[in-house]
Coordinates of C-alpha atoms in Angstrom, one line a residue:
M1 CA -28.0 28.9 -25.9
K2 CA -25.2 27.0 -27.5
V3 CA -21.6 27.4 -26.5
E4 CA -18.4 26.2 -28.1
K5 CA -15.8 24.6 -25.8
N6 CA -12.6 22.9 -27.1
G7 CA -14.2 22.4 -30.5
A8 CA -17.2 20.6 -29.0
E9 CA -20.7 22.0 -29.0
Y10 CA -22.7 21.7 -25.9
R11 CA -25.9 23.1 -24.5
T12 CA -26.0 25.4 -21.5
S13 CA -28.3 28.1 -20.2
V14 CA -28.1 31.5 -18.8
T15 CA -29.3 29.9 -15.6
W16 CA -26.1 28.0 -15.1
R17 CA -24.1 29.9 -12.6
R18 CA -21.2 29.8 -10.2
A19 CA -22.2 30.0 -6.6
K20 CA -20.2 30.0 -3.3
L21 CA -20.8 26.9 -1.2
S22 CA -22.1 29.2 1.6
E23 CA -25.0 30.1 -0.7
L24 CA -25.8 26.4 -1.4
A25 CA -25.4 24.8 2.0
E26 CA -25.1 25.3 5.7
I27 CA -21.7 24.5 7.0
I28 CA -21.9 23.0 10.5
R29 CA -19.0 22.7 12.9
G30 CA -18.1 19.5 14.7
V31 CA -18.7 18.6 18.3
T32 CA -16.0 19.7 20.8
Y33 CA -15.4 17.6 23.9
K34 CA -12.9 17.0 26.6
K35 CA -10.8 13.8 26.5
D36 CA -12.2 12.6 29.8
Q37 CA -15.8 12.9 28.4
A38 CA -15.1 10.5 25.6
S39 CA -14.9 6.7 25.5
D40 CA -13.9 4.3 22.7
R41 CA -17.0 2.0 23.3
P42 CA -20.8 2.5 23.5
E43 CA -22.1 3.7 26.8
A44 CA -25.6 4.6 28.1
G45 CA -26.3 8.3 27.4
K46 CA -23.5 8.6 24.8
L47 CA -23.7 8.9 21.0
P48 CA -21.1 8.0 18.4
I49 CA -18.8 10.7 16.9
L50 CA -17.1 10.4 13.5
R51 CA -13.5 11.3 13.1
A52 CA -11.6 12.3 10.0
T53 CA -10.3 8.8 9.6
N54 CA -13.8 7.5 9.2
I55 CA -13.9 9.0 5.7
Q56 CA -12.5 6.3 3.5
D57 CA -12.7 6.2 -0.3
G58 CA -15.7 8.5 -0.5
D59 CA -17.7 6.4 2.1
L60 CA -18.3 6.8 5.8
V61 CA -17.0 3.9 7.9
L62 CA -19.5 3.6 10.7
D63 CA -18.4 0.4 12.5
R64 CA -14.9 1.4 13.8
D65 CA -12.6 4.2 15.0
L66 CA -15.6 5.9 16.7
V67 CA -15.6 7.8 19.9
Y68 CA -18.7 8.2 22.2
V69 CA -19.6 11.4 24.0
P70 CA -22.5 12.5 26.2
K71 CA -25.5 13.3 24.0
E72 CA -26.1 16.6 25.7
L73 CA -22.9 17.9 24.1
I74 CA -24.4 17.4 20.6
S75 CA -26.8 20.1 19.3
K76 CA -29.8 19.2 17.2
S77 CA -28.1 20.7 14.1
Q78 CA -24.9 18.6 14.7
T79 CA -26.9 15.3 14.5
L80 CA -26.2 14.0 11.0
R81 CA -29.0 13.6 8.5
A82 CA -29.4 11.7 5.2
G83 CA -28.1 14.1 2.5
D84 CA -25.4 15.7 4.6
I85 CA -21.8 15.6 3.4
V86 CA -19.1 15.1 6.0
V87 CA -15.7 16.7 5.2
A88 CA -12.4 16.2 7.0
T89 CA -11.1 19.7 7.9
S90 CA -8.0 19.0 10.0
S91 CA -5.5 16.1 10.2
G92 CA -1.8 15.4 10.6
S93 CA -2.0 13.7 7.2
K94 CA -2.4 16.2 4.4
H95 CA -3.9 13.7 2.0
L96 CA -6.9 13.2 4.4
V97 CA -7.8 16.9 4.6
G98 CA -10.7 17.8 2.3
K99 CA -11.9 14.2 1.8
T100 CA -15.7 14.0 1.8
A101 CA -18.3 11.3 2.1
P102 CA -22.1 11.6 1.9
V103 CA -24.5 10.5 4.7
R104 CA -26.7 8.1 2.6
E105 CA -29.2 7.2 5.3
A106 CA -30.2 8.6 8.7
W107 CA -27.6 7.8 11.4
R108 CA -28.0 8.6 15.1
G109 CA -24.6 10.2 15.7
S110 CA -22.5 13.2 15.0
F111 CA -18.9 14.2 14.0
G112 CA -15.9 15.7 15.8
A113 CA -14.1 19.0 15.7
F114 CA -11.7 17.8 13.0
C115 CA -14.7 17.5 10.6
A116 CA -17.5 19.6 9.3
A117 CA -20.9 18.8 7.8
I118 CA -22.2 20.4 4.7
R119 CA -26.0 20.4 4.7
P120 CA -27.4 21.3 1.2
T121 CA -30.3 23.7 0.9
S122 CA -33.4 22.8 -1.1
D123 CA -31.9 24.7 -4.1
I124 CA -29.4 22.0 -4.8
N125 CA -29.5 18.2 -5.1
P126 CA -27.4 16.6 -2.4
K127 CA -26.0 14.0 -4.8
Y128 CA -25.2 16.6 -7.4
L129 CA -23.2 18.6 -4.7
G130 CA -21.6 15.3 -3.5
Y131 CA -20.3 14.5 -7.0
F132 CA -18.8 18.0 -7.2
F133 CA -16.6 17.1 -4.3
E134 CA -15.1 14.2 -6.3
T135 CA -14.0 16.5 -9.1
R136 CA -10.4 17.5 -9.9
E137 CA -11.4 21.1 -9.6
Y138 CA -12.4 20.7 -6.0
K139 CA -9.3 18.5 -5.2
D140 CA -7.0 21.1 -6.7
Y141 CA -8.6 23.8 -4.6
I142 CA -8.2 21.8 -1.4
S143 CA -4.5 21.1 -2.2
K144 CA -3.9 24.8 -2.2
Q145 CA -5.9 25.6 0.9
A146 CA -5.1 22.8 3.3
L147 CA -1.8 24.1 4.6
G148 CA -0.4 24.3 8.1
V149 CA 2.8 24.4 10.0
N150 CA 2.3 21.3 12.2
I151 CA -1.1 20.2 11.1
N152 CA -3.1 20.6 7.9
N153 CA -6.2 22.6 8.2
L154 CA -9.2 23.5 6.1
R155 CA -10.9 26.6 7.6
R156 CA -14.6 27.4 7.6
G157 CA -13.9 30.4 5.3
D158 CA -12.1 28.1 2.8
L159 CA -15.2 25.9 2.6
E160 CA -17.5 28.9 2.3
Q161 CA -15.6 30.3 -0.6
I162 CA -15.6 27.2 -2.8
L163 CA -17.2 28.0 -6.1
V164 CA -19.6 25.4 -7.4
P165 CA -20.9 25.2 -11.0
V166 CA -24.7 25.0 -10.5
A167 CA -27.0 23.7 -13.1
P168 CA -30.7 24.6 -13.1
R169 CA -32.5 22.7 -10.3
E170 CA -34.6 20.7 -12.7
M171 CA -31.4 19.6 -14.6
Q172 CA -29.5 18.5 -11.5
E173 CA -31.5 15.2 -11.2
S174 CA -30.9 14.2 -14.8
I175 CA -27.1 15.1 -14.5
V176 CA -26.9 12.9 -11.4
S177 CA -28.8 10.1 -13.2
E178 CA -26.3 10.2 -16.1
I179 CA -23.3 10.3 -13.8
E180 CA -24.6 7.3 -12.0
K181 CA -25.3 5.4 -15.2
Q182 CA -21.8 6.0 -16.5
F183 CA -20.2 5.3 -13.1
S184 CA -22.1 2.0 -12.9
R185 CA -20.5 0.8 -16.1
L186 CA -17.1 2.1 -15.0
D187 CA -17.4 0.5 -11.5
E188 CA -18.2 -2.8 -13.1
A189 CA -15.0 -2.6 -15.2
V190 CA -12.9 -1.6 -12.1
A191 CA -14.4 -4.5 -10.2
N192 CA -13.3 -6.9 -13.0
L193 CA -9.8 -5.4 -12.8
K194 CA -9.7 -6.0 -9.1
R195 CA -10.8 -9.6 -9.6
V196 CA -8.0 -10.1 -12.2
K197 CA -5.5 -8.6 -9.7
A198 CA -6.7 -10.9 -6.9
N199 CA -6.5 -13.9 -9.3
L200 CA -3.0 -13.0 -10.3
K201 CA -2.0 -12.8 -6.6
R202 CA -3.4 -16.2 -6.0
Y203 CA -1.7 -17.7 -9.0
K204 CA 1.6 -16.2 -8.0
A205 CA 1.3 -17.6 -4.5
A206 CA 0.4 -21.1 -6.0
I207 CA 3.5 -21.0 -8.2
L208 CA 5.7 -20.1 -5.2
K209 CA 4.1 -22.7 -3.0
A210 CA 4.6 -25.5 -5.5
A211 CA 8.2 -24.4 -6.0
V212 CA 9.2 -24.8 -2.4
E213 CA 7.2 -27.9 -1.8
G214 CA 8.9 -29.9 -4.6
R215 CA 5.8 -30.0 -6.9
L216 CA 6.8 -27.6 -9.7
V217 CA 9.6 -29.7 -11.4
E218 CA 10.8 -33.3 -11.1
T219 CA 12.9 -33.7 -8.1
E220 CA 16.6 -34.4 -8.4
A221 CA 16.1 -37.6 -6.4
E222 CA 13.7 -38.9 -9.1
L223 CA 15.9 -37.9 -12.0
A224 CA 19.1 -39.4 -10.4
R225 CA 17.3 -42.7 -9.7
R226 CA 15.9 -42.9 -13.2
E227 CA 19.3 -42.1 -14.7
G228 CA 21.2 -44.3 -12.3
R229 CA 23.6 -41.7 -10.9
E230 CA 24.6 -40.0 -7.7
Y231 CA 23.6 -36.5 -6.7
E232 CA 24.4 -33.9 -4.0
T233 CA 21.4 -33.9 -1.7
G234 CA 20.1 -30.8 0.1
A235 CA 21.7 -32.0 3.3
Q236 CA 25.1 -32.4 1.6
L237 CA 24.7 -28.9 0.1
L238 CA 23.8 -27.5 3.5
Q239 CA 26.9 -29.2 5.0
R240 CA 29.1 -27.6 2.3
I241 CA 27.5 -24.2 3.0
L242 CA 28.2 -24.5 6.7
E243 CA 31.8 -25.5 6.1
T244 CA 32.2 -22.4 3.8
R245 CA 30.5 -20.2 6.3
R246 CA 32.9 -21.4 9.0
S247 CA 36.1 -21.0 6.9
Q248 CA 35.1 -17.5 5.8
W249 CA 33.9 -16.2 9.1
K250 CA 35.0 -12.6 9.8
G251 CA 32.5 -11.8 12.6
K252 CA 33.3 -10.6 16.1
G253 CA 34.5 -13.2 18.6
K254 CA 34.7 -17.0 18.3
Y255 CA 32.7 -18.6 15.6
K256 CA 29.4 -20.1 16.8
E257 CA 27.5 -22.7 14.9
P258 CA 24.0 -21.6 14.0
A259 CA 21.2 -23.3 15.9
A260 CA 19.3 -26.2 14.3
P261 CA 16.0 -25.3 12.7
D262 CA 12.8 -25.7 14.6
I263 CA 10.6 -27.8 12.2
T264 CA 7.9 -28.7 14.7
D265 CA 5.0 -27.2 12.7
L266 CA 6.6 -27.4 9.2
P267 CA 5.6 -29.9 6.5
K268 CA 7.5 -32.9 5.4
L269 CA 9.9 -32.2 2.6
P270 CA 10.5 -34.2 -0.6
E271 CA 13.3 -36.8 -0.8
G272 CA 16.7 -35.1 -1.0
W273 CA 15.5 -31.8 0.6
V274 CA 16.5 -30.4 4.0
W275 CA 15.3 -27.6 6.3
A276 CA 17.8 -24.8 7.0
T277 CA 17.6 -21.6 9.0
V278 CA 18.2 -18.3 7.3
E279 CA 21.2 -17.8 9.6
S280 CA 22.8 -21.0 8.6
L281 CA 22.6 -20.0 4.9
S282 CA 24.0 -16.5 5.4
M283 CA 27.3 -14.9 6.3
K284 CA 25.3 -12.0 7.8
V285 CA 21.7 -11.1 8.5
T286 CA 21.5 -7.4 9.5
D287 CA 19.6 -4.2 8.9
G288 CA 20.6 -0.7 7.8
V289 CA 21.7 2.4 9.7
H290 CA 19.5 3.0 12.8
K291 CA 19.8 6.8 12.8
K292 CA 18.4 9.0 10.1
P293 CA 21.5 10.3 8.2
S294 CA 22.2 13.8 7.0
Y295 CA 21.1 13.9 3.3
V296 CA 22.9 15.6 0.5
T297 CA 21.8 16.7 -2.9
E298 CA 24.3 14.3 -4.7
G299 CA 26.1 11.3 -3.4
V300 CA 25.3 7.6 -2.7
P301 CA 21.7 6.5 -2.9
F302 CA 20.0 5.8 0.4
V303 CA 17.4 3.0 0.1
T304 CA 14.3 2.7 2.3
V305 CA 11.1 0.6 2.2
K306 CA 9.5 2.9 -0.4
N307 CA 12.3 2.1 -2.9
L308 CA 11.4 -1.6 -2.5
T309 CA 7.7 -1.3 -2.8
A310 CA 7.6 1.2 -5.7
G311 CA 7.8 -1.6 -8.4
D312 CA 9.1 -5.1 -9.1
G313 CA 12.7 -4.4 -8.3
I314 CA 14.7 -1.8 -6.3
S315 CA 13.7 1.7 -7.4
F316 CA 16.4 4.3 -7.6
E317 CA 14.0 7.1 -8.3
Q318 CA 12.6 9.5 -5.6
L319 CA 15.3 8.7 -3.1
N320 CA 17.7 10.6 -0.8
Y321 CA 21.5 10.6 -0.9
V322 CA 24.2 10.3 1.7
T323 CA 27.9 11.3 1.4
P324 CA 30.5 8.7 0.4
E325 CA 32.0 9.1 3.8
D326 CA 28.7 8.2 5.6
H327 CA 28.2 5.4 3.1
N328 CA 31.6 3.9 3.9
E329 CA 30.7 4.1 7.6
F330 CA 27.3 2.5 7.1
C331 CA 28.9 -0.4 5.1
K332 CA 30.8 -1.5 8.3
R333 CA 27.4 -2.7 9.4
T334 CA 25.5 -3.4 6.2
H335 CA 27.2 -3.6 2.9
P336 CA 24.7 -4.3 0.1
E337 CA 26.3 -6.2 -2.8
R338 CA 25.1 -8.0 -6.0
G339 CA 23.5 -11.3 -5.0
D340 CA 22.4 -10.1 -1.5
I341 CA 18.7 -10.1 -0.6
L342 CA 16.8 -7.2 0.9
I343 CA 13.6 -7.7 3.0
T344 CA 11.4 -4.9 4.3
K345 CA 11.1 -5.3 8.1
D346 CA 9.1 -2.1 9.0
G347 CA 6.1 -0.5 7.4
T348 CA 5.1 -2.8 4.5
L349 CA 6.5 -6.1 5.8
G350 CA 8.1 -9.0 4.0
V351 CA 8.7 -7.5 0.6
V352 CA 11.7 -9.3 -0.9
R353 CA 14.2 -7.9 -3.5
L354 CA 17.3 -9.5 -5.0
I355 CA 20.2 -7.0 -5.6
D356 CA 21.0 -7.5 -9.2
T357 CA 23.1 -4.3 -9.7
D358 CA 26.7 -3.3 -8.9
R359 CA 25.5 0.2 -8.0
S360 CA 26.6 1.3 -4.5
F361 CA 23.9 2.2 -2.0
S362 CA 23.1 2.2 1.7
V363 CA 20.0 1.1 3.4
F364 CA 17.9 2.3 6.3
V365 CA 17.0 0.3 9.5
S366 CA 13.6 -0.5 8.0
V367 CA 15.4 -2.8 5.5
A368 CA 17.0 -6.1 6.4
L369 CA 19.9 -7.6 4.4
V370 CA 20.6 -11.3 4.0
K371 CA 24.1 -12.0 2.6
P372 CA 24.1 -15.6 1.3
V373 CA 27.1 -17.8 1.9
L374 CA 26.8 -19.1 -1.7
Y375 CA 25.5 -16.5 -4.2
E376 CA 24.4 -19.2 -6.5
L377 CA 21.6 -19.9 -4.1
S378 CA 20.4 -16.2 -4.2
S379 CA 17.6 -16.6 -6.9
Y380 CA 16.1 -19.7 -5.2
L381 CA 16.3 -18.0 -1.8
V382 CA 14.3 -15.0 -3.1
T383 CA 11.6 -17.5 -4.4
A384 CA 11.6 -19.2 -1.0
F385 CA 11.3 -15.9 0.9
E386 CA 8.4 -14.8 -1.2
S387 CA 6.6 -18.2 -0.8
P388 CA 3.6 -18.5 1.5
L389 CA 5.5 -21.1 3.5
V390 CA 8.2 -18.7 4.5
Q391 CA 6.1 -15.5 4.6
R392 CA 4.0 -17.1 7.3
Q393 CA 7.1 -17.4 9.4
M394 CA 7.7 -13.6 9.2
V395 CA 5.6 -12.8 12.2
P396 CA 5.8 -9.1 13.1
K397 CA 6.0 -8.0 16.7
G398 CA 5.2 -4.7 18.5
S399 CA 2.3 -3.2 20.3
G400 CA 2.0 -0.2 18.0
L401 CA 4.0 -0.2 14.7
Q402 CA 5.0 -3.8 14.1
H403 CA 8.4 -5.0 12.9
I404 CA 10.1 -8.2 11.8
H405 CA 12.9 -8.7 14.3
L406 CA 16.3 -9.8 13.0
E407 CA 16.6 -12.7 15.5
D408 CA 13.3 -14.1 14.2
L409 CA 14.3 -13.6 10.6
R410 CA 17.5 -15.5 11.3
A411 CA 15.5 -18.4 12.8
D412 CA 13.1 -18.7 9.9
C413 CA 13.3 -22.0 8.1
I414 CA 14.0 -22.4 4.4
P415 CA 13.4 -25.7 2.5
I416 CA 16.6 -26.5 0.6
P417 CA 16.5 -28.8 -2.5
P418 CA 19.7 -30.0 -4.3
L419 CA 21.4 -27.2 -6.2
Q420 CA 20.6 -28.5 -9.7
E421 CA 17.0 -28.8 -8.7
Q422 CA 17.0 -25.2 -7.5
K423 CA 18.2 -24.1 -11.0
R424 CA 15.4 -26.0 -12.6
I425 CA 12.9 -24.5 -10.2
I426 CA 14.1 -21.0 -11.0
A427 CA 14.0 -21.7 -14.8
E428 CA 10.3 -22.6 -14.3
V429 CA 9.4 -19.9 -11.8
D430 CA 11.0 -16.9 -13.5
P431 CA 9.0 -16.8 -16.8
R432 CA 5.7 -17.4 -14.9
I433 CA 6.3 -14.6 -12.4
S434 CA 7.4 -12.3 -15.3
M435 CA 4.1 -13.0 -17.0
V436 CA 2.2 -12.2 -13.8
Q437 CA 4.2 -9.0 -13.3
E438 CA 3.5 -7.8 -16.9
T439 CA -0.2 -8.6 -16.5
E440 CA -0.2 -6.7 -13.2
R441 CA 1.3 -3.7 -14.9
Q442 CA -1.4 -3.7 -17.5
V443 CA -4.1 -4.0 -14.8
E444 CA -2.5 -1.0 -13.0
V445 CA -2.4 1.0 -16.3
N446 CA -6.1 0.3 -16.9
S447 CA -7.0 1.1 -13.3
R448 CA -5.3 4.5 -13.7
R449 CA -7.2 5.0 -17.0
A450 CA -10.4 4.2 -15.1
G451 CA -9.6 6.9 -12.6
L452 CA -8.9 9.4 -15.4
L453 CA -12.2 8.5 -17.1
R454 CA -14.1 9.0 -13.9
Q455 CA -12.6 12.5 -13.7
S456 CA -13.5 13.1 -17.3
I457 CA -17.2 12.1 -16.7
L458 CA -17.3 14.5 -13.7
A459 CA -15.6 17.3 -15.7
N460 CA -18.2 16.9 -18.5
A461 CA -21.0 16.9 -16.0
F462 CA -20.1 20.1 -14.3
S463 CA -19.3 21.9 -17.6
G464 CA -22.6 21.0 -19.3
L465 CA -20.9 18.6 -21.8
I466 CA -22.5 15.4 -20.3
H467 CA -25.7 14.4 -22.2
A468 CA -28.3 14.8 -19.6
Y469 CA -31.0 16.9 -21.3

């Protein structure tokens, strides 16, 4: 029969139905084992066990993060088969709960108690069912069910009650075929977008590399020689910076000259340039408050790593606030001002942002602040910090979560050209980086459109609108 939906005519059949997942598949619990029974490497008599973290982007990752348990703990039904669908049922991370991935080929292993396996009956095509688990309908259902106090859980009953739109068995193969055909074209377009994004990243790195190696614009030494004039070299500029730093010092105790840069493994610089440590160029290199503050609904913005990674600049959206009193106290340690430079030192490492606003805000310990001695150097310093030459020096430390330590950041070396050359470098870098950023935004918009189109294809497939008859 023909049915009207949103003004579009599509064909369906009385044999289309909604069925509970428990009617379409066997739901198998994962293997339980004691900690002392498991190992993190293969051993004789043990088989690999998948964990929730092995479900990545709709695929099973079978070469890492596995545990190995005695094979006698694994029942025959718990051994994964081609056509099974593994689902993460419990995790401390809510976004992971409900994620699924198909078992595309036979694999001699099983899955742990934080997962379940969905084993389709002969009444439903495994790929058809697998594609349903990619739909917005399924994801919306999971977001409502995967709730917990300390951990997020998807219970067996939650899985069993999932309602699946089921096409007649003979139509399922043609629906899968049509989905795969359309996804193939979409995946090709997404792959092209990823290539564009990678090329933009390489182009940006090449611009920044050339900028701090003296290859982007004519050097001040070359210009001065051709024009028969004197110029302030990078070394003379550095000396002026150090004198200013010394005269304006307000730190604790007796003023101490910054250590000389260690240039052992650094490249030779162009004529008129000099190496300088971050410390020697700064009045202060510090980080934000080390203790999580008490947040308020209105007050002074409190900036963390996420506000530096949300876009090209500093995002003042989706942030927390602190009281003016707390802000004033925090400023005794770290006082962000226009012209200062922020660098992420925890989480996503080495993201650099110039403060180009007079808006007051405080920062968390995850963000380092570099306060230049001369603010007229700020724009060039951002370029230098973002360049591969300086990024390579930001070596994180830590056995678990890694961090950029302030003492290491202070010792990092920056190539300093004459001031006038810095201005020409920025005049050349800025428009090129702006072009890269605008193109990256377009790529991101198209990537989101691709995700929406993927959902549209699935929605059409499971409502009978996709042309598969």
